[in-house]
Amino acid sequence: MVDELIAVIGDSEIDIAPDYNDWFAVGCSLANYFGEDGRARFHAVIQFYPSYSPHQTDEKFDDALKGSYNYNIGTFIHHANNVGVTAFADFKDMPEEVI
């Protein structure tokens, strides 16, 4: 489901993180959920951020991996949903810890 959202974001070239705090929260949520495997996903969704920098994105993803930031994958889903990107009809069948 997360990769489906990422594909929609990429196909639509939508910026899901309008400011730095949202941008970092999305990175942390992907880092916490996927670990290092979230790095490419973070680049895929954040490349439409107006100030996107591959170098800065890598640096902040490193910080997210090292830190103990309290974001889960629901943070990413929330930001995607805020801009109209959805991968499923509703959340009723999702595990509670994801929402």
XYZ file of N, CA and C in Angstrom:
297
model
N 0.816 -1.192 0.000
C 0.000 0.000 0.000
C 0.860 1.257 0.000
N 1.936 1.292 0.773
C 2.799 2.470 0.809
C 3.454 2.688 -0.546
N 3.936 1.610 -1.154
C 4.565 1.753 -2.461
C 3.553 2.187 -3.524
N 2.303 1.791 -3.354
C 1.257 2.253 -4.275
C 1.075 3.764 -4.147
N 1.075 4.275 -2.926
C 0.977 5.721 -2.712
C 2.175 6.439 -3.329
N 3.358 5.871 -3.132
C 4.570 6.476 -3.682
C 4.495 6.521 -5.210
N 3.982 5.468 -5.815
C 3.848 5.447 -7.271
C 2.885 6.526 -7.755
N 1.775 6.705 -7.048
C 0.809 7.739 -7.431
C 1.441 9.122 -7.296
N 2.186 9.337 -6.213
C 2.858 10.624 -6.006
C 3.842 10.886 -7.144
N 4.618 9.879 -7.495
C 5.588 10.040 -8.573
C 4.934 10.284 -9.918
N 3.896 9.521 -10.216
C 3.200 9.681 -11.494
C 2.547 11.056 -11.613
N 2.063 11.571 -10.471
C 1.349 12.852 -10.468
C 2.260 14.042 -10.189
N 3.504 13.758 -9.765
C 4.475 14.809 -9.419
C 3.905 15.778 -8.391
N 3.373 15.210 -7.317
C 2.729 15.985 -6.256
C 3.692 16.189 -5.096
N 3.752 17.403 -4.597
C 4.521 17.718 -3.393
C 3.625 17.452 -2.188
N 3.965 16.429 -1.393
C 3.123 16.091 -0.243
C 3.597 16.768 1.042
N 4.711 17.462 0.981
C 5.279 18.098 2.176
C 5.545 19.568 1.881
N 4.577 20.428 2.139
C 4.708 21.836 1.753
C 5.717 22.654 2.557
N 6.150 22.141 3.703
C 7.159 22.882 4.464
C 8.176 21.916 5.052
N 9.234 22.477 5.615
C 10.336 21.661 6.115
C 9.892 20.658 7.173
N 9.058 21.068 8.108
C 8.626 20.158 9.171
C 7.887 18.950 8.609
N 7.027 19.184 7.631
C 6.324 18.080 6.984
C 7.306 17.197 6.219
N 8.231 17.830 5.524
C 9.261 17.133 4.749
C 10.049 16.184 5.647
N 10.494 16.695 6.798
C 11.274 15.872 7.714
C 10.417 14.776 8.342
N 9.171 15.074 8.662
C 8.263 14.077 9.236
C 8.048 12.913 8.262
N 7.894 13.222 6.991
C 7.736 12.173 5.972
C 8.994 11.312 5.934
N 10.153 11.949 5.961
C 11.414 11.191 5.966
C 11.537 10.298 7.180
N 11.189 10.817 8.338
C 11.262 10.024 9.564
C 10.293 8.844 9.527
N 9.102 9.093 9.011
C 8.124 8.005 8.970
C 8.601 6.881 8.045
N 9.196 7.240 6.913
C 9.715 6.221 6.002
C 10.938 5.529 6.595
N 11.791 6.267 7.296
C 12.957 5.668 7.946
C 12.541 4.696 9.038
N 11.565 5.091 9.833
C 11.110 4.222 10.921
C 10.420 2.968 10.409
N 9.737 3.078 9.297
C 8.987 1.936 8.762
C 9.873 1.000 7.931
N 10.728 1.565 7.080
C 11.512 0.762 6.147
C 12.986 0.636 6.510
N 13.473 1.447 7.451
C 14.905 1.476 7.696
C 15.614 2.042 6.474
N 16.796 1.549 6.200
C 17.581 2.038 5.061
C 16.820 1.901 3.740
N 15.958 0.908 3.632
C 15.184 0.714 2.403
C 14.213 1.869 2.135
N 14.006 2.727 3.115
C 13.137 3.875 2.927
C 13.809 5.046 2.220
N 15.126 5.016 2.108
C 15.862 6.145 1.519
C 15.405 6.436 0.082
N 15.392 5.432 -0.767
C 14.973 5.640 -2.162
C 13.512 6.069 -2.219
N 12.706 5.541 -1.322
C 11.297 5.937 -1.278
C 11.172 7.411 -0.884
N 11.993 7.846 0.065
C 11.970 9.240 0.488
C 12.328 10.147 -0.692
N 13.374 9.799 -1.412
C 13.753 10.590 -2.596
C 12.610 10.604 -3.616
N 11.966 9.468 -3.795
C 10.895 9.372 -4.793
C 9.728 10.299 -4.474
N 9.394 10.438 -3.190
C 8.238 11.274 -2.848
C 8.611 12.719 -2.576
N 9.839 12.965 -2.180
C 10.199 14.320 -1.767
C 10.823 15.123 -2.914
N 11.081 14.478 -4.031
C 11.722 15.180 -5.160
C 10.875 16.323 -5.713
N 9.601 16.372 -5.346
C 8.721 17.437 -5.832
C 8.635 18.606 -4.852
N 9.336 18.492 -3.733
C 9.456 19.589 -2.767
C 10.232 20.714 -3.462
N 9.758 21.945 -3.392
C 10.398 23.034 -4.159
C 11.902 23.189 -3.931
N 12.370 22.921 -2.723
C 13.797 23.080 -2.420
C 14.525 21.739 -2.369
N 14.028 20.754 -3.079
C 14.622 19.412 -3.054
C 16.105 19.448 -3.394
N 16.870 18.790 -2.553
C 18.303 18.622 -2.766
C 18.633 17.169 -2.431
N 19.137 16.401 -3.378
C 19.482 15.012 -3.079
C 20.445 14.885 -1.899
N 21.415 15.782 -1.840
C 22.400 15.737 -0.758
C 21.741 16.001 0.598
N 20.947 17.061 0.689
C 20.270 17.376 1.947
C 19.288 16.277 2.329
N 18.621 15.705 1.342
C 17.678 14.619 1.608
C 18.407 13.430 2.216
N 19.554 13.078 1.674
C 20.351 11.983 2.248
C 20.803 12.309 3.668
N 21.268 13.533 3.883
C 21.717 13.928 5.225
C 20.583 13.823 6.244
N 19.420 14.329 5.880
C 18.291 14.293 6.818
C 17.760 12.874 7.003
N 17.841 12.057 5.971
C 17.428 10.664 6.136
C 18.391 9.954 7.081
N 19.689 10.256 6.975
C 20.663 9.712 7.933
C 20.283 10.112 9.353
N 19.915 11.385 9.545
C 19.487 11.861 10.868
C 18.258 11.100 11.340
N 17.324 10.877 10.441
C 16.098 10.167 10.795
C 16.398 8.731 11.218
N 17.334 8.090 10.543
C 17.705 6.722 10.902
C 18.370 6.657 12.272
N 19.167 7.667 12.592
C 19.900 7.684 13.856
C 19.041 8.131 15.030
N 18.086 8.993 14.752
C 17.271 9.577 15.810
C 16.163 8.655 16.256
N 15.510 9.066 17.309
C 14.360 8.305 17.804
C 13.123 9.183 17.690
N 12.844 9.593 16.459
C 11.704 10.458 16.201
C 10.430 9.628 16.204
N 9.396 10.190 16.782
C 8.158 9.452 17.004
C 7.179 9.623 15.830
N 7.571 9.137 14.666
C 6.704 9.159 13.495
C 6.541 7.725 13.017
N 5.324 7.361 12.620
C 5.124 6.042 12.037
C 4.628 6.212 10.608
N 4.364 5.112 9.947
C 3.988 5.180 8.541
C 2.661 5.920 8.357
N 1.884 6.004 9.399
C 0.651 6.783 9.336
C 0.920 8.248 9.026
N 2.068 8.758 9.437
C 2.452 10.139 9.125
C 2.572 10.329 7.617
N 3.249 9.403 6.974
C 3.379 9.465 5.518
C 1.999 9.378 4.860
N 1.190 8.423 5.285
C -0.149 8.236 4.712
C -0.987 9.492 4.907
N -0.893 10.098 6.079
C -1.626 11.330 6.372
C -1.236 12.447 5.390
N 0.050 12.639 5.190
C 0.508 13.691 4.277
C 0.084 13.405 2.840
N 0.133 12.150 2.441
C -0.334 11.795 1.093
C -1.828 12.066 0.966
N -2.588 11.657 1.961
C -4.041 11.872 1.927
C -4.397 13.349 1.920
N -3.606 14.175 2.602
C -3.880 15.620 2.652
C -3.851 16.281 1.281
N -3.121 15.689 0.347
C -3.071 16.259 -0.997
C -3.877 15.415 -1.990
N -4.717 14.545 -1.450
C -5.623 13.776 -2.290
C -5.086 12.471 -2.826
N -3.927 12.020 -2.337
C -3.359 10.759 -2.789
C -3.801 9.658 -1.839
N -4.595 8.728 -2.354
C -5.056 7.598 -1.549
C -4.833 6.312 -2.327
N -4.627 5.245 -1.599
C -4.398 3.948 -2.231
C -5.487 2.954 -1.882
N -6.397 3.344 -1.006
C -7.452 2.437 -0.580
C -8.672 3.248 -0.192
N -9.818 2.597 -0.187
C -11.086 3.293 0.027
C -11.227 3.859 1.432
N -10.787 3.104 2.432
C -10.881 3.594 3.800
C -9.847 2.894 4.668
N -9.834 3.243 5.921
C -8.816 2.722 6.824
C -9.328 1.598 7.720
N -10.541 1.127 7.541
C -11.125 0.191 8.496
C -10.360 -1.123 8.602
N -9.679 -1.551 7.559
C -8.963 -2.819 7.602
C -7.474 -2.669 7.910
N -7.050 -1.445 8.189
C -5.636 -1.220 8.494
C -5.354 -1.511 9.965
N -4.172 -2.031 10.257
C -3.797 -2.221 11.665
C -3.808 -0.877 12.402
N -4.246 -0.882 13.629
C -4.389 0.345 14.418
C -3.059 1.104 14.534
N -1.924 0.393 14.649
C -0.653 1.089 14.831
C -0.210 1.843 13.588
N -0.846 1.605 12.446
C -0.491 2.282 11.208
C -1.231 3.610 11.083
N -2.399 3.686 11.631
C -3.233 4.873 11.480
C -2.764 5.976 12.402
